[in-house]
Amino acid sequence: MITIYTAGSIPPFLKWTWLRPLRAVWTAEELGLPYTLHRLDAVKGEQRGEAYLAVNPFGKIPSMKDGDFTLFESGAIVTYLADKAGKLIPAPKTRERAIHDQWCFAAVNTIEPPVFDHMFAGLQAAQFAWAKERAPQLRDLAQARLKLFAKALGGNEYLTGKAFTVADALMGQVLNFVNDPGLFDGADAVRDYHARVTARPAYQRALKAIQS
């Protein structure tokens, strides 16, 4: 049985859609893989305990166990699950797989940092001068990155073309960090893409599971 580690609760100023374990749960739902959720109690510091650090030495979520095999980092988890199921991912050692993996890396390395930083600064702006000062610059960077993403996406329905892959689960959750809808101005293709992937039944089931 696959175990996915997630948070047991979140502060009221956060959103469940921002939890990165959602990527792994969404993937499992898309693939039809049975899984259980292990909810870590942050109040008790379970994410810093020896038991969890044996799973993820950085004490972050998500992580995963499949029998005696452990794995951390959301990109690694979603691709592992897809390979295990043999679905929603191109075959290894092909150009199609390289393009798929390219988009996985783009999701977490190119799109996530600017949209996450802008969201985080917005949450902190009322309390800290640095956040208020940096927020406009971060907004410009995030919006510029989304415009470039829209151009790269072109008329594709999904990242690699007409078929949904687990790269879309990564990117779809990353776009949840867009906390200002105005960031999508000039990036209509990305706005439509995000609406399309998060309307999938598997996403809705995953979000319900994370929140339960």
PDB file of C-alpha atoms in Angstrom:
ATOM      1  CA  MET A   1       0.000   0.000   0.000  1.00  0.00           C
ATOM      2  CA  ILE A   2       1.208   3.486  -0.866  1.00  0.00           C
ATOM      3  CA  THR A   3       1.364   5.962   2.018  1.00  0.00           C
ATOM      4  CA  ILE A   4       1.421   9.685   1.253  1.00  0.00           C
ATOM      5  CA  TYR A   5       2.503  12.007   4.041  1.00  0.00           C
ATOM      6  CA  THR A   6       0.588  15.268   4.390  1.00  0.00           C
ATOM      7  CA  ALA A   7      -0.381  17.868   6.968  1.00  0.00           C
ATOM      8  CA  GLY A   8      -2.940  17.122   9.625  1.00  0.00           C
ATOM      9  CA  SER A   9      -4.072  20.738   9.850  1.00  0.00           C
ATOM     10  CA  ILE A  10      -3.136  24.143   8.488  1.00  0.00           C
ATOM     11  CA  PRO A  11      -3.290  27.698   9.872  1.00  0.00           C
ATOM     12  CA  PRO A  12      -6.417  29.645   8.894  1.00  0.00           C
ATOM     13  CA  PHE A  13      -4.492  32.031   6.618  1.00  0.00           C
ATOM     14  CA  LEU A  14      -3.386  29.157   4.368  1.00  0.00           C
ATOM     15  CA  LYS A  15      -5.410  27.248   1.779  1.00  0.00           C
ATOM     16  CA  TRP A  16      -5.650  23.493   1.366  1.00  0.00           C
ATOM     17  CA  THR A  17      -5.085  23.963  -2.362  1.00  0.00           C
ATOM     18  CA  TRP A  18      -1.587  25.229  -1.535  1.00  0.00           C
ATOM     19  CA  LEU A  19      -0.473  21.954   0.041  1.00  0.00           C
ATOM     20  CA  ARG A  20       2.128  20.260  -2.137  1.00  0.00           C
ATOM     21  CA  PRO A  21       0.971  16.756  -1.080  1.00  0.00           C
ATOM     22  CA  LEU A  22      -2.078  17.515  -3.216  1.00  0.00           C
ATOM     23  CA  ARG A  23       0.147  16.806  -6.234  1.00  0.00           C
ATOM     24  CA  ALA A  24       0.854  13.264  -5.085  1.00  0.00           C
ATOM     25  CA  VAL A  25      -2.725  12.531  -4.033  1.00  0.00           C
ATOM     26  CA  TRP A  26      -4.085  13.932  -7.299  1.00  0.00           C
ATOM     27  CA  THR A  27      -1.684  11.701  -9.215  1.00  0.00           C
ATOM     28  CA  ALA A  28      -2.722   8.618  -7.258  1.00  0.00           C
ATOM     29  CA  GLU A  29      -6.378   9.442  -7.944  1.00  0.00           C
ATOM     30  CA  GLU A  30      -5.733   9.907 -11.666  1.00  0.00           C
ATOM     31  CA  LEU A  31      -3.910   6.581 -11.815  1.00  0.00           C
ATOM     32  CA  GLY A  32      -6.414   4.658  -9.714  1.00  0.00           C
ATOM     33  CA  LEU A  33      -3.701   3.594  -7.262  1.00  0.00           C
ATOM     34  CA  PRO A  34      -4.839   2.753  -3.726  1.00  0.00           C
ATOM     35  CA  TYR A  35      -3.205   4.896  -1.059  1.00  0.00           C
ATOM     36  CA  THR A  36      -3.502   5.989   2.525  1.00  0.00           C
ATOM     37  CA  LEU A  37      -2.734   9.402   4.002  1.00  0.00           C
ATOM     38  CA  HIS A  38      -0.435   9.786   6.979  1.00  0.00           C
ATOM     39  CA  ARG A  39      -1.233  13.124   8.565  1.00  0.00           C
ATOM     40  CA  LEU A  40       1.611  14.746  10.455  1.00  0.00           C
ATOM     41  CA  ASP A  41       0.765  16.757  13.549  1.00  0.00           C
ATOM     42  CA  ALA A  42       2.822  19.941  13.259  1.00  0.00           C
ATOM     43  CA  VAL A  43       1.786  21.041  16.748  1.00  0.00           C
ATOM     44  CA  LYS A  44       3.501  17.944  18.144  1.00  0.00           C
ATOM     45  CA  GLY A  45       6.446  18.474  15.810  1.00  0.00           C
ATOM     46  CA  GLU A  46       6.012  15.117  14.082  1.00  0.00           C
ATOM     47  CA  GLN A  47       7.621  16.444  10.908  1.00  0.00           C
ATOM     48  CA  ARG A  48      10.832  16.968  12.899  1.00  0.00           C
ATOM     49  CA  GLY A  49      10.739  13.633  14.700  1.00  0.00           C
ATOM     50  CA  GLU A  50      13.172  10.804  14.006  1.00  0.00           C
ATOM     51  CA  ALA A  51      10.464   8.600  12.519  1.00  0.00           C
ATOM     52  CA  TYR A  52       9.587  11.095   9.796  1.00  0.00           C
ATOM     53  CA  LEU A  53      13.149  12.282   9.213  1.00  0.00           C
ATOM     54  CA  ALA A  54      13.911   8.679   8.261  1.00  0.00           C
ATOM     55  CA  VAL A  55      11.413   9.155   5.424  1.00  0.00           C
ATOM     56  CA  ASN A  56      12.344  12.733   4.501  1.00  0.00           C
ATOM     57  CA  PRO A  57      15.610  14.041   5.961  1.00  0.00           C
ATOM     58  CA  PHE A  58      14.468  17.624   5.354  1.00  0.00           C
ATOM     59  CA  GLY A  59      11.251  17.244   7.360  1.00  0.00           C
ATOM     60  CA  LYS A  60       9.093  18.534   4.493  1.00  0.00           C
ATOM     61  CA  ILE A  61       5.913  17.270   2.854  1.00  0.00           C
ATOM     62  CA  PRO A  62       5.038  15.459   0.715  1.00  0.00           C
ATOM     63  CA  SER A  63       6.850  12.186   1.113  1.00  0.00           C
ATOM     64  CA  MET A  64       5.786   8.690   0.184  1.00  0.00           C
ATOM     65  CA  LYS A  65       6.295   5.091   1.236  1.00  0.00           C
ATOM     66  CA  ASP A  66       5.586   2.119  -1.000  1.00  0.00           C
ATOM     67  CA  GLY A  67       6.265  -0.926   1.122  1.00  0.00           C
ATOM     68  CA  ASP A  68       9.820  -0.466   2.377  1.00  0.00           C
ATOM     69  CA  PHE A  69      10.647   2.094  -0.335  1.00  0.00           C
ATOM     70  CA  THR A  70      10.629   5.771   0.629  1.00  0.00           C
ATOM     71  CA  LEU A  71      10.688   8.829  -1.599  1.00  0.00           C
ATOM     72  CA  PHE A  72      10.474  12.590  -1.158  1.00  0.00           C
ATOM     73  CA  GLU A  73      10.076  15.573  -3.526  1.00  0.00           C
ATOM     74  CA  SER A  74       6.753  15.929  -5.310  1.00  0.00           C
ATOM     75  CA  GLY A  75       8.201  15.679  -8.815  1.00  0.00           C
ATOM     76  CA  ALA A  76       9.921  12.404  -7.984  1.00  0.00           C
ATOM     77  CA  ILE A  77       6.784  11.042  -6.348  1.00  0.00           C
ATOM     78  CA  VAL A  78       4.382  11.759  -9.199  1.00  0.00           C
ATOM     79  CA  THR A  79       6.692  10.308 -11.835  1.00  0.00           C
ATOM     80  CA  TYR A  80       7.355   7.225  -9.697  1.00  0.00           C
ATOM     81  CA  LEU A  81       3.638   6.618  -9.266  1.00  0.00           C
ATOM     82  CA  ALA A  82       2.975   7.039 -12.986  1.00  0.00           C
ATOM     83  CA  ASP A  83       5.787   4.642 -13.881  1.00  0.00           C
ATOM     84  CA  LYS A  84       4.454   2.167 -11.333  1.00  0.00           C
ATOM     85  CA  ALA A  85       0.987   2.294 -12.884  1.00  0.00           C
ATOM     86  CA  GLY A  86       2.293   2.497 -16.437  1.00  0.00           C
ATOM     87  CA  LYS A  87      -0.092   5.344 -17.250  1.00  0.00           C
ATOM     88  CA  LEU A  88      -0.122   9.113 -17.842  1.00  0.00           C
ATOM     89  CA  ILE A  89       3.587   9.264 -18.587  1.00  0.00           C
ATOM     90  CA  PRO A  90       5.647   8.551 -21.718  1.00  0.00           C
ATOM     91  CA  ALA A  91       7.991   5.582 -21.829  1.00  0.00           C
ATOM     92  CA  PRO A  92      11.478   6.079 -20.365  1.00  0.00           C
ATOM     93  CA  LYS A  93      14.430   6.828 -22.652  1.00  0.00           C
ATOM     94  CA  THR A  94      12.274   8.525 -25.271  1.00  0.00           C
ATOM     95  CA  ARG A  95      12.141  12.099 -26.506  1.00  0.00           C
ATOM     96  CA  GLU A  96       8.521  12.233 -25.380  1.00  0.00           C
ATOM     97  CA  ARG A  97       9.618  11.362 -21.842  1.00  0.00           C
ATOM     98  CA  ALA A  98      12.329  14.027 -21.950  1.00  0.00           C
ATOM     99  CA  ILE A  99       9.766  16.654 -22.941  1.00  0.00           C
ATOM    100  CA  HIS A 100       7.429  15.447 -20.190  1.00  0.00           C
ATOM    101  CA  ASP A 101      10.201  15.668 -17.595  1.00  0.00           C
ATOM    102  CA  GLN A 102      11.143  19.093 -18.933  1.00  0.00           C
ATOM    103  CA  TRP A 103       7.670  20.317 -17.993  1.00  0.00           C
ATOM    104  CA  CYS A 104       7.894  18.692 -14.558  1.00  0.00           C
ATOM    105  CA  PHE A 105      11.080  20.643 -13.886  1.00  0.00           C
ATOM    106  CA  ALA A 106       9.567  23.803 -15.343  1.00  0.00           C
ATOM    107  CA  ALA A 107       6.617  23.513 -12.966  1.00  0.00           C
ATOM    108  CA  VAL A 108       8.702  23.363  -9.793  1.00  0.00           C
ATOM    109  CA  ASN A 109      11.758  25.381 -10.881  1.00  0.00           C
ATOM    110  CA  THR A 110      10.486  28.026 -13.312  1.00  0.00           C
ATOM    111  CA  ILE A 111       6.807  28.685 -12.522  1.00  0.00           C
ATOM    112  CA  GLU A 112       6.517  27.872  -8.818  1.00  0.00           C
ATOM    113  CA  PRO A 113       9.197  30.218  -7.380  1.00  0.00           C
ATOM    114  CA  PRO A 114       7.793  33.524  -8.710  1.00  0.00           C
ATOM    115  CA  VAL A 115       4.107  32.753  -8.115  1.00  0.00           C
ATOM    116  CA  PHE A 116       4.808  31.301  -4.657  1.00  0.00           C
ATOM    117  CA  ASP A 117       7.012  34.233  -3.647  1.00  0.00           C
ATOM    118  CA  HIS A 118       4.347  36.707  -4.767  1.00  0.00           C
ATOM    119  CA  MET A 119       1.670  34.849  -2.831  1.00  0.00           C
ATOM    120  CA  PHE A 120       3.862  34.656   0.282  1.00  0.00           C
ATOM    121  CA  ALA A 121       4.779  38.336   0.145  1.00  0.00           C
ATOM    122  CA  GLY A 122       1.094  39.205  -0.088  1.00  0.00           C
ATOM    123  CA  LEU A 123       0.384  37.251   3.085  1.00  0.00           C
ATOM    124  CA  GLN A 124       3.233  39.007   4.906  1.00  0.00           C
ATOM    125  CA  ALA A 125       2.805  42.535   3.506  1.00  0.00           C
ATOM    126  CA  ALA A 126       0.613  43.760   6.334  1.00  0.00           C
ATOM    127  CA  GLN A 127       3.253  42.798   8.910  1.00  0.00           C
ATOM    128  CA  PHE A 128       6.653  43.300   7.333  1.00  0.00           C
ATOM    129  CA  ALA A 129       8.105  46.218   5.412  1.00  0.00           C
ATOM    130  CA  TRP A 130      10.218  43.963   3.187  1.00  0.00           C
ATOM    131  CA  ALA A 131       7.113  42.186   1.888  1.00  0.00           C
ATOM    132  CA  LYS A 132       5.294  45.427   1.134  1.00  0.00           C
ATOM    133  CA  GLU A 133       8.349  46.762  -0.667  1.00  0.00           C
ATOM    134  CA  ARG A 134       9.019  43.589  -2.652  1.00  0.00           C
ATOM    135  CA  ALA A 135       5.429  42.691  -3.559  1.00  0.00           C
ATOM    136  CA  PRO A 136       5.193  44.898  -6.706  1.00  0.00           C
ATOM    137  CA  GLN A 137       8.467  43.540  -8.077  1.00  0.00           C
ATOM    138  CA  LEU A 138       7.430  39.984  -7.332  1.00  0.00           C
ATOM    139  CA  ARG A 139       4.096  40.592  -9.036  1.00  0.00           C
ATOM    140  CA  ASP A 140       5.799  41.859 -12.182  1.00  0.00           C
ATOM    141  CA  LEU A 141       8.107  38.831 -12.253  1.00  0.00           C
ATOM    142  CA  ALA A 142       5.277  36.345 -11.702  1.00  0.00           C
ATOM    143  CA  GLN A 143       3.094  37.927 -14.364  1.00  0.00           C
ATOM    144  CA  ALA A 144       5.946  38.049 -16.872  1.00  0.00           C
ATOM    145  CA  ARG A 145       6.696  34.368 -16.252  1.00  0.00           C
ATOM    146  CA  LEU A 146       3.046  33.405 -16.752  1.00  0.00           C
ATOM    147  CA  LYS A 147       2.934  35.331 -20.035  1.00  0.00           C
ATOM    148  CA  LEU A 148       5.952  33.391 -21.268  1.00  0.00           C
ATOM    149  CA  PHE A 149       4.311  30.177 -20.131  1.00  0.00           C
ATOM    150  CA  ALA A 150       1.176  31.077 -22.089  1.00  0.00           C
ATOM    151  CA  LYS A 151       3.259  31.571 -25.203  1.00  0.00           C
ATOM    152  CA  ALA A 152       5.033  28.244 -24.691  1.00  0.00           C
ATOM    153  CA  LEU A 153       1.731  26.462 -24.052  1.00  0.00           C
ATOM    154  CA  GLY A 154       0.307  27.853 -27.272  1.00  0.00           C
ATOM    155  CA  GLY A 155      -2.858  26.058 -28.297  1.00  0.00           C
ATOM    156  CA  ASN A 156      -2.038  22.849 -26.430  1.00  0.00           C
ATOM    157  CA  GLU A 157      -4.746  21.472 -24.190  1.00  0.00           C
ATOM    158  CA  TYR A 158      -2.150  20.001 -21.835  1.00  0.00           C
ATOM    159  CA  LEU A 159       1.581  20.471 -21.344  1.00  0.00           C
ATOM    160  CA  THR A 160       2.678  17.788 -23.787  1.00  0.00           C
ATOM    161  CA  GLY A 161      -0.211  18.112 -26.225  1.00  0.00           C
ATOM    162  CA  LYS A 162      -3.727  16.687 -26.156  1.00  0.00           C
ATOM    163  CA  ALA A 163      -3.217  14.090 -23.423  1.00  0.00           C
ATOM    164  CA  PHE A 164      -3.135  14.724 -19.665  1.00  0.00           C
ATOM    165  CA  THR A 165       0.054  13.517 -17.963  1.00  0.00           C
ATOM    166  CA  VAL A 166       1.300  13.674 -14.399  1.00  0.00           C
ATOM    167  CA  ALA A 167       3.298  16.771 -15.377  1.00  0.00           C
ATOM    168  CA  ASP A 168      -0.090  18.491 -15.510  1.00  0.00           C
ATOM    169  CA  ALA A 169      -0.792  17.460 -11.910  1.00  0.00           C
ATOM    170  CA  LEU A 170       2.428  19.168 -10.866  1.00  0.00           C
ATOM    171  CA  MET A 171       1.778  22.300 -12.884  1.00  0.00           C
ATOM    172  CA  GLY A 172      -1.901  22.438 -11.998  1.00  0.00           C
ATOM    173  CA  GLN A 173      -1.160  22.522  -8.273  1.00  0.00           C
ATOM    174  CA  VAL A 174       1.683  25.011  -8.735  1.00  0.00           C
ATOM    175  CA  LEU A 175      -0.769  27.404 -10.374  1.00  0.00           C
ATOM    176  CA  ASN A 176      -2.899  27.227  -7.220  1.00  0.00           C
ATOM    177  CA  PHE A 177      -0.298  29.582  -5.727  1.00  0.00           C
ATOM    178  CA  VAL A 178      -1.570  32.346  -8.012  1.00  0.00           C
ATOM    179  CA  ASN A 179      -3.423  34.241  -5.297  1.00  0.00           C
ATOM    180  CA  ASP A 180      -4.111  37.295  -7.472  1.00  0.00           C
ATOM    181  CA  PRO A 181      -6.285  36.500 -10.533  1.00  0.00           C
ATOM    182  CA  GLY A 182      -4.862  39.607 -12.202  1.00  0.00           C
ATOM    183  CA  LEU A 183      -1.608  37.717 -12.680  1.00  0.00           C
ATOM    184  CA  PHE A 184      -3.353  35.832 -15.475  1.00  0.00           C
ATOM    185  CA  ASP A 185      -3.977  39.051 -17.424  1.00  0.00           C
ATOM    186  CA  GLY A 186      -2.181  38.582 -20.720  1.00  0.00           C
ATOM    187  CA  ALA A 187      -1.883  34.850 -20.008  1.00  0.00           C
ATOM    188  CA  ASP A 188      -5.381  33.667 -20.893  1.00  0.00           C
ATOM    189  CA  ALA A 189      -4.100  30.310 -22.117  1.00  0.00           C
ATOM    190  CA  VAL A 190      -2.649  29.597 -18.674  1.00  0.00           C
ATOM    191  CA  ARG A 191      -5.821  30.703 -16.903  1.00  0.00           C
ATOM    192  CA  ASP A 192      -7.869  28.389 -19.111  1.00  0.00           C
ATOM    193  CA  TYR A 193      -5.375  25.568 -18.678  1.00  0.00           C
ATOM    194  CA  HIS A 194      -5.529  25.858 -14.885  1.00  0.00           C
ATOM    195  CA  ALA A 195      -9.327  25.845 -14.907  1.00  0.00           C
ATOM    196  CA  ARG A 196      -9.328  22.815 -17.194  1.00  0.00           C
ATOM    197  CA  VAL A 197      -6.984  20.634 -15.150  1.00  0.00           C
ATOM    198  CA  THR A 198      -8.484  21.502 -11.758  1.00  0.00           C
ATOM    199  CA  ALA A 199     -11.958  20.677 -13.073  1.00  0.00           C
ATOM    200  CA  ARG A 200     -10.903  17.038 -13.466  1.00  0.00           C
ATOM    201  CA  PRO A 201     -12.779  14.636 -11.156  1.00  0.00           C
ATOM    202  CA  ALA A 202      -9.518  13.182  -9.827  1.00  0.00           C
ATOM    203  CA  TYR A 203      -8.398  16.640  -8.691  1.00  0.00           C
ATOM    204  CA  GLN A 204     -11.686  17.197  -6.894  1.00  0.00           C
ATOM    205  CA  ARG A 205     -11.405  13.813  -5.156  1.00  0.00           C
ATOM    206  CA  ALA A 206      -7.813  14.547  -4.152  1.00  0.00           C
ATOM    207  CA  LEU A 207      -8.685  17.932  -2.702  1.00  0.00           C
ATOM    208  CA  LYS A 208     -11.536  16.411  -0.716  1.00  0.00           C
ATOM    209  CA  ALA A 209      -9.208  13.698   0.604  1.00  0.00           C
ATOM    210  CA  ILE A 210      -6.569  16.233   1.682  1.00  0.00           C
ATOM    211  CA  GLN A 211      -9.168  18.347   3.498  1.00  0.00           C
ATOM    212  CA  SER A 212     -10.953  15.456   5.243  1.00  0.00           C
TER     213      SER A 212
END
